[in-house]
C-alpha cells in the first residue's frame, strides 16, 4: 500500500475494486459481487447482493479465529468503583443470551428496539444482540428528557424498549425508569415490553409491561446470528435537525461494517489486540461507531468508560485508563480537553501514569480550537488528530489518516478528505469557490459505504434536508473552506443546529419549548461561543400583551420557569441557562428572525446587518441584552 495520495487515487480510479477489497476483510454469508448500486440516485446502496451478520463479524468471527480469550470490552466506571473485562467469548455468550431474551419477547428481523441506557456494558450487549437478530436498534442518549424519548419511540415504533434502573452523573443517581414511564405515557406507540437492567445504585419498580434483564437472560436460550442483506438497516440514530422533530439517520449493515473496519486500520491505526479508548457515550454516533462496532469488528479492545474527564473524581482519570489498559489511540471531543485544561492547566495529573503506549489522540464532534490543540499536543507529545464527521456519515469524512501516513498537521484543520469522499466548497449558486473562500461544504455523490442511505420512514425529508440544495451533492450543513493544499477548515453550521459540549442540538426544538409557555408570544434561541462548551444556547422571549412584566419578581420567576421547561422537555444537556425578556425580535421584511445578526452581536463580531431587515431600531434596542451590558 502506498501513501495517502496513492490510496486516495485508488479509491477514485476504481471505486468498485477499492470497496470490494475493503469488504473482503469481513465474513459474508453471501459475498457481494458488486460494490455500489447507483441505479436510483440519490438513494445509493452498498454491496446490494451481499448478506452478512454484523454481530457475527464483531464477536463470533474472532472467537472462531482463536481469540476468544482476548479482551473485547473493558468496562471502567469510576462513578461506581467497578471494572470488568469482557473477553470476546464472554461478550459473545452474553450477547447471544440477551438476543435469545429479545427473541422470546417477540423481537425478530427488521423489528425495532429502543435502547435508553447509561454507559454500562449492557448497552453494548443490547445493541449487538439486536444486530445478532437482524433487529434494528435505536439508542437514545441518556441525557435526553422523557419528551425527546417519546418522540423517538413514536417514530421508531419499537417492539421492546431496553433501559436501566438508573444512570450516574458524577455523584448524582439519575433514575431512568420514571423517565421511561413518562415517555411511554406520552408516546402514541406502545412497546410490548420494557427490559430493565437493575443497578445496585437504584432499584426500579417493575410493572406489568416490564421484564427484568437478568431473569430474562437466565430464562432464554442463546440465539445464533441471523444473516441479513447488506442493505438492511442495522440501526436508526436520531439527530437534531432545524426543527424539534429529530431526523432518524438510517445505517445499513454491510456498507457500515466495511467502512468502520477500513477506518480502524487506516485512520485510527488500531489493529487486532490493540486498544481504543473512546470517551463519549453510546447514545452518540461516536459511541456507536468507535466504542461498540469498529473496535470489535477490528478484533481490538474497546474501553467503555462511565465517568467524566474531570470530577469523577479527578482530572487524572483519562490518563489512568490510558495507562491501565495500554491504550494505543484515544478519541474524545475537544470539550473534554477544554475541561481538563481548565481543571489541570499544567497537566499535573498525567504524572505517575505510564502513557508510553498512547500513540495518538483523536478529537471530533465539534470544532477543535487551536489553543486546545496546542495544549493537548504539548502535554502529550503525540499527534493530536482533529477529524471531522457527522451522525449522518457514520465515520470520518476528513482526517489525518494515521494508519496510512501522517500528513503534516495544520492547527484548525482536520486535514484532508479520506478515500471515498469528494469534498467541495460551493457558493450559493452551486459553483466551487476558490481556495481560502468560505462556502457550503458538500460531498459529491455517491458518498462512500457507511454514510446514510436515507432517513427512517422519510425519504422526502432525506431529499429536502440533504440532497436538494445542490443537485448531485450531499449538503453537510457545515460551512468552511479548503486551502491551497486541499486541507479543509470547518468553521461552523450554516443552519440552526448548534453544538453544545459536542452535543448536537436544535435551536428550533428549544424555541418550540419556550414558545409553549403561556406568557411567551415569540422567541429566538441562538448558539453563542463559549470557552468551555464551544457553544451555549441563549434564549430571547417577547411576552404576550397583557402580561404584567413589571410585577415584582416576575422576570426572574419566568426566566427560571423557562430554563426548567427546556431542561424537563429537551434534557439537561441543552444547557440553556440564560433567557432574556425583550420587547421585540429583529426580523426581515418577510418575517424571518435574524438569528445570525443576533449571534454576531452577542459574540462581538459585528458584521453588516442584512439589507432585508424590517426595522434596524429593533436590533439596536436588543444590543445591550445580546452583549449582556
Ligand atoms: C463526530 C460525530 C459526533 O459529533 S457524535 C457526538 C460526539 N459528542 C460527544 O462525544 C459528547 C462529548 N461531550 C461530553 O462527553 C461531555 O459534554 C463532557 C465533556 C464529558 C462534559 O460532561 P458534563 O460535565 O456532564 O457536561 P454536559 O454539557 O455534557 O452536560 C450538561 C448537563 O447534562 C447532564 N448530562 C450529561 N450527560 C447526561 C446523561 N447521560 N444523563 C443525564 N444527564 C446528563 C450533565 O450532568 C449536566 O447537568 P447539569 O446541568 O450540570 O445539572
XYZ file of C-alpha atoms and ligand atoms in Angstrom:
681
model
C 0.000 0.000 0.000
C 1.297 3.477 -0.831
C 0.814 6.795 0.914
C -2.321 8.877 1.269
C -2.267 10.159 -2.333
C -1.958 6.604 -3.751
C -4.732 5.210 -1.583
C -6.992 8.176 -2.340
C -6.348 7.787 -6.097
C -7.128 4.071 -5.922
C -10.495 4.862 -4.329
C -11.279 7.235 -7.197
C -9.874 5.303 -10.170
C -11.607 2.019 -9.321
C -14.220 2.594 -6.647
C -15.762 -0.859 -7.109
C -12.479 -2.659 -6.591
C -11.437 -0.435 -3.668
C -14.568 -1.102 -1.615
C -14.923 -4.761 -2.619
C -11.360 -5.249 -1.364
C -12.245 -3.473 1.880
C -15.376 -5.620 2.249
C -13.280 -8.772 1.914
C -11.989 -8.149 5.454
C -15.398 -9.299 6.722
C -17.128 -12.685 6.845
C -20.032 -12.695 4.392
C -22.818 -15.235 4.408
C -23.078 -14.342 0.730
C -20.098 -12.393 -0.586
C -21.044 -9.342 -2.653
C -20.219 -9.407 -6.348
C -20.964 -5.686 -6.692
C -19.967 -2.740 -4.538
C -22.329 0.078 -5.488
C -25.911 0.080 -6.689
C -26.331 3.546 -8.208
C -29.486 2.789 -10.170
C -31.699 5.187 -8.156
C -29.708 8.298 -7.221
C -29.541 9.824 -4.674
C -30.600 6.583 -2.954
C -27.329 4.671 -3.211
C -26.919 1.144 -1.854
C -23.669 -0.634 -0.977
C -22.981 -4.320 -1.641
C -26.576 -4.876 -2.816
C -26.228 -8.625 -3.324
C -24.215 -9.296 -0.144
C -25.511 -10.932 3.037
C -23.840 -10.934 6.436
C -24.415 -10.559 10.144
C -22.636 -7.647 11.810
C -22.686 -9.235 15.292
C -21.076 -12.400 13.921
C -18.345 -10.236 12.429
C -17.890 -8.304 15.680
C -17.798 -11.317 18.005
C -18.167 -14.931 16.777
C -15.645 -14.462 13.962
C -12.904 -13.590 16.443
C -13.813 -16.424 18.817
C -13.738 -18.858 15.883
C -10.350 -17.470 14.847
C -8.928 -18.426 18.279
C -9.094 -15.064 20.009
C -11.949 -15.918 22.380
C -9.867 -15.122 25.473
C -8.717 -11.721 24.261
C -10.334 -8.680 25.871
C -13.101 -7.295 23.685
C -14.656 -4.754 26.014
C -13.274 -3.220 29.176
C -15.801 -1.522 31.420
C -14.253 1.098 33.662
C -16.575 3.044 35.913
C -15.020 5.378 38.456
C -18.519 6.557 39.405
C -19.465 3.093 40.702
C -15.976 1.843 41.524
C -16.408 -1.013 39.043
C -14.031 -2.518 36.482
C -14.788 -5.545 34.362
C -13.178 -7.209 31.364
C -15.303 -8.969 28.756
C -13.352 -11.407 26.608
C -14.639 -11.990 23.080
C -16.068 -15.336 24.255
C -17.825 -13.847 27.283
C -19.224 -10.966 25.255
C -20.470 -13.314 22.529
C -22.178 -15.515 25.112
C -23.832 -12.600 26.901
C -24.974 -11.110 23.608
C -26.345 -14.476 22.428
C -28.243 -14.850 25.718
C -29.745 -11.365 25.505
C -30.599 -11.889 21.838
C -32.443 -15.026 22.955
C -34.281 -12.968 25.574
C -35.296 -10.368 22.972
C -36.427 -13.105 20.613
C -38.571 -14.598 23.380
C -40.221 -11.171 23.715
C -41.151 -11.247 20.041
C -38.269 -9.303 18.502
C -37.433 -10.546 15.026
C -35.513 -9.407 11.961
C -36.405 -5.842 10.988
C -38.177 -5.084 14.283
C -37.040 -2.016 16.168
C -35.698 -1.937 19.718
C -35.164 1.383 21.501
C -32.220 1.377 23.905
C -32.204 4.079 26.621
C -29.218 3.202 28.742
C -26.366 4.750 30.682
C -22.738 3.875 29.934
C -22.835 0.250 31.059
C -21.637 -2.797 29.110
C -25.235 -3.987 28.813
C -25.869 -1.055 26.452
C -23.335 -2.546 24.033
C -24.725 -6.029 24.697
C -28.222 -4.827 23.788
C -27.001 -3.193 20.564
C -25.082 -6.276 19.486
C -27.996 -8.551 20.442
C -30.249 -6.593 18.082
C -27.626 -6.891 15.349
C -27.468 -10.634 16.014
C -31.197 -10.982 15.329
C -31.206 -8.587 12.391
C -33.352 -6.271 14.503
C -32.852 -2.512 14.232
C -31.733 -0.719 17.369
C -32.289 2.911 18.107
C -30.204 4.160 21.009
C -31.443 7.301 22.726
C -28.868 9.321 24.668
C -29.496 9.074 28.419
C -29.240 12.848 28.855
C -32.423 13.435 26.842
C -35.645 14.100 28.684
C -38.808 11.985 28.514
C -40.385 14.050 25.740
C -37.394 13.502 23.434
C -37.535 9.775 24.174
C -41.281 9.756 23.425
C -40.753 11.428 20.044
C -38.204 8.758 19.128
C -40.443 5.913 20.355
C -43.250 7.224 18.160
C -41.029 7.431 15.112
C -39.188 4.115 15.523
C -42.221 2.144 16.821
C -40.163 -0.359 18.809
C -41.400 -3.789 19.867
C -39.265 -3.540 23.011
C -37.508 -0.755 24.939
C -34.355 -1.683 26.829
C -33.420 0.533 29.755
C -31.813 0.547 33.182
C -32.920 1.491 36.661
C -30.510 4.420 36.737
C -27.540 6.272 35.345
C -24.869 8.056 37.333
C -23.922 11.642 36.598
C -20.936 12.490 38.726
C -22.230 11.928 42.228
C -25.926 12.096 41.237
C -28.012 8.983 40.647
C -30.499 9.662 37.840
C -33.434 7.274 37.885
C -34.285 6.229 34.338
C -37.493 4.286 34.977
C -39.651 7.335 35.809
C -38.347 8.996 32.634
C -39.116 5.890 30.593
C -42.598 5.583 32.114
C -43.287 9.245 31.366
C -42.076 8.823 27.785
C -44.179 5.720 27.176
C -47.132 7.606 28.688
C -46.611 10.492 26.244
C -45.995 8.336 23.168
C -48.811 7.132 20.930
C -46.952 3.932 20.157
C -46.976 1.232 22.853
C -43.896 -1.024 23.019
C -44.922 -4.561 24.034
C -42.333 -4.779 26.811
C -39.574 -2.871 28.589
C -36.491 -4.799 29.642
C -34.949 -3.161 32.717
C -31.398 -3.660 33.925
C -31.457 -3.298 37.711
C -28.389 -1.466 39.000
C -27.462 -1.536 42.695
C -27.456 2.284 42.946
C -31.270 2.410 42.494
C -33.793 -0.379 42.044
C -36.669 0.304 39.676
C -40.176 -0.827 40.462
C -41.245 -3.126 37.660
C -44.786 -3.021 36.273
C -46.771 -5.471 34.142
C -45.019 -4.378 30.932
C -41.557 -4.620 32.467
C -39.168 -7.535 32.383
C -36.026 -7.870 34.478
C -32.838 -8.045 32.367
C -31.109 -10.718 34.486
C -34.061 -13.092 34.737
C -34.942 -12.743 31.051
C -31.358 -13.678 30.093
C -31.316 -16.588 32.547
C -34.517 -17.977 31.053
C -33.515 -17.512 27.399
C -31.889 -19.935 25.002
C -28.970 -18.304 23.184
C -29.674 -17.002 19.692
C -27.395 -17.534 16.707
C -26.590 -14.729 14.256
C -29.206 -14.239 11.538
C -27.792 -13.316 8.097
C -29.326 -10.142 6.683
C -28.929 -8.225 3.450
C -26.030 -5.812 3.390
C -28.539 -3.063 2.678
C -30.780 -3.951 5.645
C -30.756 -1.392 8.458
C -28.513 -2.078 11.445
C -29.731 0.908 13.390
C -31.573 4.205 13.364
C -29.905 7.035 15.253
C -31.826 10.246 15.740
C -30.036 13.538 15.333
C -31.158 17.120 15.748
C -32.380 18.967 12.710
C -33.545 22.522 12.379
C -36.971 21.708 13.816
C -37.934 19.976 17.051
C -38.534 16.693 15.192
C -35.253 14.767 15.106
C -34.057 13.025 11.955
C -33.798 9.231 12.064
C -30.475 8.535 10.370
C -30.562 5.011 8.914
C -27.385 2.954 8.959
C -27.058 -0.042 6.679
C -25.249 -3.253 7.653
C -22.573 -4.226 5.104
C -21.512 -0.753 3.991
C -21.135 0.439 7.586
C -19.230 -2.653 8.738
C -16.891 -2.297 5.750
C -16.228 1.411 6.291
C -15.655 1.013 10.031
C -13.252 -1.885 9.564
C -11.320 0.122 6.970
C -11.205 3.176 9.240
C -9.807 1.276 12.234
C -6.682 0.289 10.325
C -6.281 3.327 8.110
C -7.471 6.243 10.237
C -7.157 5.207 13.892
C -4.219 2.832 13.332
C -5.656 0.258 15.739
C -5.467 -3.425 14.896
C -6.378 -6.755 16.487
C -5.339 -6.952 20.122
C -4.687 -3.206 20.389
C -6.808 -0.867 22.485
C -9.012 2.058 21.524
C -10.422 4.288 24.262
C -13.285 6.432 23.027
C -14.561 8.691 25.783
C -18.031 9.530 24.512
C -21.453 7.954 25.002
C -23.173 5.078 23.244
C -26.040 7.484 22.612
C -23.982 9.376 20.029
C -22.655 8.148 16.711
C -19.104 8.303 18.075
C -20.170 5.740 20.661
C -21.968 3.540 18.114
C -19.011 3.527 15.768
C -15.924 3.740 17.967
C -16.974 2.350 21.355
C -19.036 -0.557 20.029
C -18.847 -1.584 16.387
C -15.498 -0.562 14.898
C -13.133 -1.818 17.624
C -14.983 -5.132 17.786
C -15.121 -5.542 14.018
C -11.360 -4.976 14.006
C -10.747 -7.555 16.771
C -9.394 -4.807 19.016
C -10.171 -3.990 22.652
C -12.583 -1.153 23.404
C -12.781 0.760 26.679
C -16.285 1.737 27.770
C -15.814 4.455 30.390
C -18.589 5.545 32.732
C -17.364 8.847 34.091
C -16.346 12.351 33.124
C -12.962 13.819 32.216
C -12.958 15.810 35.456
C -14.702 15.400 38.780
C -15.067 11.606 38.794
C -13.118 12.031 40.960
C -10.276 13.987 39.358
C -8.666 15.153 36.125
C -6.372 12.120 36.033
C -8.942 9.509 35.012
C -8.272 9.601 31.249
C -4.568 9.090 31.964
C -5.282 6.312 34.459
C -7.446 4.492 31.898
C -4.879 5.013 29.126
C -2.072 3.596 31.229
C -4.066 0.795 32.885
C -5.288 -0.704 29.610
C -2.332 0.154 27.403
C -4.459 2.382 25.175
C -2.960 2.973 21.722
C -5.450 5.513 20.332
C -7.722 7.720 22.348
C -10.741 9.542 20.939
C -12.886 12.179 22.594
C -14.490 15.582 21.972
C -12.497 18.828 22.253
C -14.797 19.957 25.062
C -13.438 17.146 27.247
C -9.930 18.513 26.742
C -11.069 22.054 27.442
C -12.463 20.745 30.741
C -9.112 19.066 31.517
C -7.193 22.195 30.592
C -9.372 24.305 32.874
C -9.065 21.906 35.816
C -5.420 20.939 35.399
C -3.670 23.548 33.211
C -0.204 22.201 33.989
C -1.209 18.609 33.258
C -0.052 17.591 36.733
C -2.487 14.674 36.725
C -0.621 12.938 33.903
C 2.356 12.413 36.222
C 2.760 8.940 37.570
C 0.889 7.320 34.678
C 2.723 5.358 32.009
C 1.435 6.787 28.734
C 4.164 5.238 26.597
C 1.681 3.109 24.633
C -0.527 6.080 23.767
C 0.305 6.931 20.158
C -2.493 9.267 19.065
C -5.211 11.492 20.423
C -8.190 11.853 18.055
C -10.649 14.692 18.594
C -14.011 15.245 16.865
C -17.611 16.218 17.498
C -17.127 19.968 17.328
C -14.546 22.475 16.138
C -11.125 21.993 17.705
C -9.857 25.446 18.642
C -6.119 25.905 18.004
C -5.481 26.755 21.681
C -6.840 23.402 22.905
C -4.989 21.644 20.082
C -1.686 23.214 21.220
C -2.298 22.454 24.879
C -3.066 18.770 24.204
C -0.120 18.416 21.791
C 2.370 19.913 24.231
C 1.001 17.949 27.171
C 1.053 14.552 25.494
C 3.834 14.950 22.919
C 1.940 12.747 20.434
C -0.006 13.593 17.258
C -3.304 15.237 18.131
C -5.592 14.448 15.242
C -8.591 16.648 14.673
C -11.064 14.933 12.364
C -14.462 15.831 11.031
C -17.572 13.746 10.515
C -21.251 13.586 11.374
C -24.008 11.315 12.620
C -25.109 11.083 9.004
C -21.763 9.834 7.727
C -21.093 7.234 10.446
C -17.318 7.514 10.136
C -14.764 10.223 9.362
C -15.043 12.347 6.236
C -11.870 14.373 6.722
C -8.964 13.198 8.861
C -5.276 12.703 9.083
C -5.042 9.028 8.101
C -2.613 7.871 10.788
C -2.769 4.243 9.648
C -1.710 5.164 6.096
C 0.656 8.046 6.775
C 0.623 11.101 8.977
C 0.233 14.183 6.832
C 1.647 17.477 8.118
C -0.705 18.852 10.776
C -2.248 22.293 10.372
C -3.910 23.606 13.549
C -7.547 24.497 12.865
C -7.897 21.937 10.051
C -8.991 18.292 10.335
C -6.630 17.697 7.337
C -7.802 16.103 4.069
C -10.773 14.120 2.744
C -10.500 10.378 3.248
C -10.810 7.919 0.363
C -14.382 7.759 -0.854
C -15.111 11.407 -0.038
C -15.165 14.051 -2.779
C -15.460 17.167 -0.619
C -16.122 20.514 -2.251
C -16.997 24.017 -1.108
C -19.760 25.743 -3.075
C -21.178 29.231 -3.229
C -24.902 29.978 -3.101
C -25.238 29.241 -6.835
C -23.634 25.827 -6.500
C -20.284 26.867 -8.012
C -16.998 25.781 -6.401
C -15.302 28.680 -4.614
C -11.554 29.400 -4.885
C -9.221 28.111 -2.133
C -9.464 30.153 1.059
C -13.053 31.255 0.351
C -15.876 30.269 2.677
C -18.900 28.407 1.393
C -21.159 25.421 1.961
C -19.250 22.173 2.499
C -20.759 19.406 0.367
C -19.895 15.839 -0.591
C -20.245 14.866 -4.224
C -22.493 11.829 -4.616
C -22.238 8.960 -4.196
C -20.904 9.008 -0.687
C -18.809 6.019 0.374
C -20.132 2.993 2.288
C -21.332 3.735 5.821
C -22.992 7.065 5.012
C -26.743 7.305 5.470
C -28.840 5.769 2.672
C -31.968 7.664 3.832
C -33.935 8.804 6.894
C -36.161 6.376 8.740
C -39.579 6.303 7.076
C -38.869 9.661 5.497
C -37.301 9.633 2.038
C -38.846 13.057 1.422
C -37.047 14.657 4.358
C -33.816 12.940 3.291
C -34.164 14.657 -0.076
C -35.197 18.042 1.258
C -32.652 18.151 4.103
C -29.584 16.906 2.310
C -29.995 16.404 -1.414
C -31.998 19.287 -2.826
C -29.806 22.341 -2.107
C -27.237 21.336 -4.753
C -28.189 18.541 -7.126
C -25.691 15.685 -7.055
C -24.232 16.723 -3.694
C -24.888 15.898 -0.044
C -25.287 19.108 1.968
C -23.328 18.677 5.193
C -24.851 21.736 6.898
C -21.345 22.849 7.834
C -19.590 25.817 6.282
C -15.883 26.405 5.766
C -13.131 26.447 3.166
C -10.400 24.405 1.503
C -6.882 25.843 1.399
C -4.364 25.677 -1.464
C -3.129 22.288 -0.217
C -6.595 20.751 -0.094
C -6.873 20.968 3.717
C -10.410 21.589 4.917
C -11.311 24.165 7.572
C -14.758 23.696 9.120
C -15.982 26.964 10.587
C -19.467 26.074 11.882
C -23.041 25.214 10.983
C -24.870 27.065 8.273
C -28.267 26.189 9.769
C -29.985 26.467 13.148
C -28.225 23.474 14.658
C -25.806 24.223 17.497
C -23.111 22.163 19.132
C -23.016 22.339 22.924
C -20.174 20.364 24.510
C -20.165 18.044 21.497
C -23.925 17.523 21.744
C -25.725 18.462 18.541
C -28.910 20.326 19.440
C -31.683 22.080 17.602
C -32.333 25.719 18.468
C -35.705 25.230 16.763
C -36.513 22.453 19.249
C -35.684 24.738 22.194
C -37.732 27.542 20.644
C -40.725 25.206 20.449
C -40.397 24.567 24.188
C -40.033 28.268 25.098
C -42.981 29.143 22.871
C -45.163 26.646 24.734
C -45.044 28.832 27.884
C -48.385 30.633 28.229
C -46.749 34.069 28.644
C -44.484 33.844 25.587
C -45.622 35.436 22.321
C -42.492 34.683 20.308
C -38.913 33.725 20.913
C -35.497 33.005 19.448
C -32.688 30.746 20.590
C -29.179 31.328 19.316
C -25.915 29.478 19.905
C -23.152 31.701 21.259
C -19.439 30.881 21.559
C -18.433 29.530 24.960
C -14.901 28.913 26.242
C -15.721 25.540 27.780
C -18.609 24.048 25.821
C -17.788 25.504 22.410
C -21.272 26.951 22.142
C -24.118 27.514 24.580
C -27.719 28.429 23.769
C -29.222 31.760 24.761
C -32.940 32.435 24.647
C -34.800 35.682 23.953
C -38.537 35.904 24.573
C -41.173 38.514 23.781
C -44.155 38.453 26.130
C -47.807 38.367 25.156
C -49.594 41.660 25.526
C -51.370 41.874 28.854
C -48.652 40.058 30.796
C -47.630 42.217 33.740
C -43.864 42.053 33.352
C -43.414 44.880 35.863
C -44.841 42.788 38.710
C -42.302 42.203 41.466
C -40.034 39.222 40.821
C -41.891 38.340 37.611
C -38.927 38.351 35.223
C -36.645 36.197 37.343
C -39.508 33.774 38.036
C -40.298 33.499 34.326
C -36.633 33.014 33.423
C -36.306 30.185 35.964
C -39.500 28.562 34.631
C -38.267 28.736 31.038
C -34.862 27.279 31.917
C -36.557 24.451 33.802
C -39.018 23.848 30.945
C -36.181 23.243 28.483
C -34.363 21.041 30.995
C -37.539 18.986 31.533
C -38.517 18.729 27.883
C -35.217 18.577 25.991
C -32.837 17.497 28.749
C -30.042 18.798 30.950
C -27.601 18.573 28.020
C -29.327 21.506 26.360
C -27.512 23.672 28.934
C -29.913 26.576 28.391
C -29.203 28.753 31.407
C -29.792 32.223 30.008
C -33.146 33.618 28.844
C -33.720 37.356 28.365
C -37.091 39.079 28.180
C -37.030 41.579 25.293
C -39.594 43.852 23.678
C -39.130 42.710 20.068
C -37.028 40.414 17.862
C -35.232 41.647 14.723
C -36.817 40.304 11.541
C -36.561 40.511 7.796
C -39.424 42.074 5.885
C -40.696 38.560 5.198
C -40.811 37.822 8.949
C -37.700 35.656 9.367
C -35.891 36.238 12.675
C -32.333 37.464 12.089
C -30.621 34.934 14.377
C -27.235 35.248 12.670
C -27.165 39.022 13.178
C -28.115 38.474 16.836
C -25.330 35.912 17.243
C -22.759 38.219 15.673
C -23.591 40.978 18.121
C -23.592 38.580 21.105
C -20.155 37.295 20.082
C -18.819 40.786 19.386
C -18.122 40.052 15.709
C -20.214 42.805 14.188
C -20.935 42.160 10.541
C -23.132 44.162 8.165
C -26.789 43.685 9.002
C -28.799 42.218 6.078
C -30.443 44.894 3.996
C -33.698 42.949 4.261
C -34.092 43.915 7.945
C -37.555 45.292 8.600
C -36.631 47.719 11.403
C -32.955 48.264 12.312
C -34.043 50.017 15.538
C -35.215 46.656 16.928
C -31.712 45.219 16.605
C -30.195 48.330 18.156
C -32.553 48.077 21.109
C -31.543 44.443 21.563
C -27.801 45.160 21.629
C -27.436 45.579 25.428
C -29.256 42.286 26.082
C -27.193 40.460 23.449
C -23.948 41.856 24.824
C -25.117 41.434 28.408
C -24.290 45.071 29.117
C -18.423 13.217 15.062
C -19.840 12.881 15.257
C -20.356 13.490 16.536
O -20.240 14.651 16.726
S -21.072 12.485 17.671
C -21.156 13.418 19.146
C -19.843 13.444 19.904
N -20.044 14.094 21.155
C -19.625 13.630 22.315
O -18.965 12.633 22.413
C -20.016 14.429 23.553
C -18.817 14.973 24.227
N -19.164 15.625 25.477
C -19.090 15.006 26.629
O -18.752 13.836 26.717
C -19.468 15.811 27.840
O -20.047 17.011 27.461
C -18.283 16.078 28.784
C -17.136 16.731 28.052
C -17.842 14.762 29.391
C -18.738 17.020 29.913
O -19.850 16.453 30.535
P -20.752 17.300 31.540
O -19.890 17.971 32.533
O -21.781 16.389 32.082
O -21.392 18.454 30.687
P -22.522 18.365 29.569
O -22.551 19.678 28.897
O -22.313 17.197 28.713
O -23.865 18.144 30.395
C -24.772 19.202 30.720
C -25.755 18.679 31.736
O -26.345 17.458 31.221
C -26.158 16.388 32.150
N -25.919 15.138 31.450
C -24.922 14.883 30.575
N -24.999 13.618 30.180
C -26.061 13.059 30.805
C -26.641 11.768 30.823
N -26.157 10.779 30.094
N -27.712 11.569 31.608
C -28.240 12.568 32.348
N -27.728 13.824 32.367
C -26.660 14.044 31.614
C -24.941 16.786 32.956
O -24.941 16.166 34.200
C -25.110 18.297 33.066
O -26.102 18.534 34.044
P -26.073 19.855 34.929
O -26.509 20.988 34.054
O -24.683 20.022 35.445
O -27.055 19.575 36.018
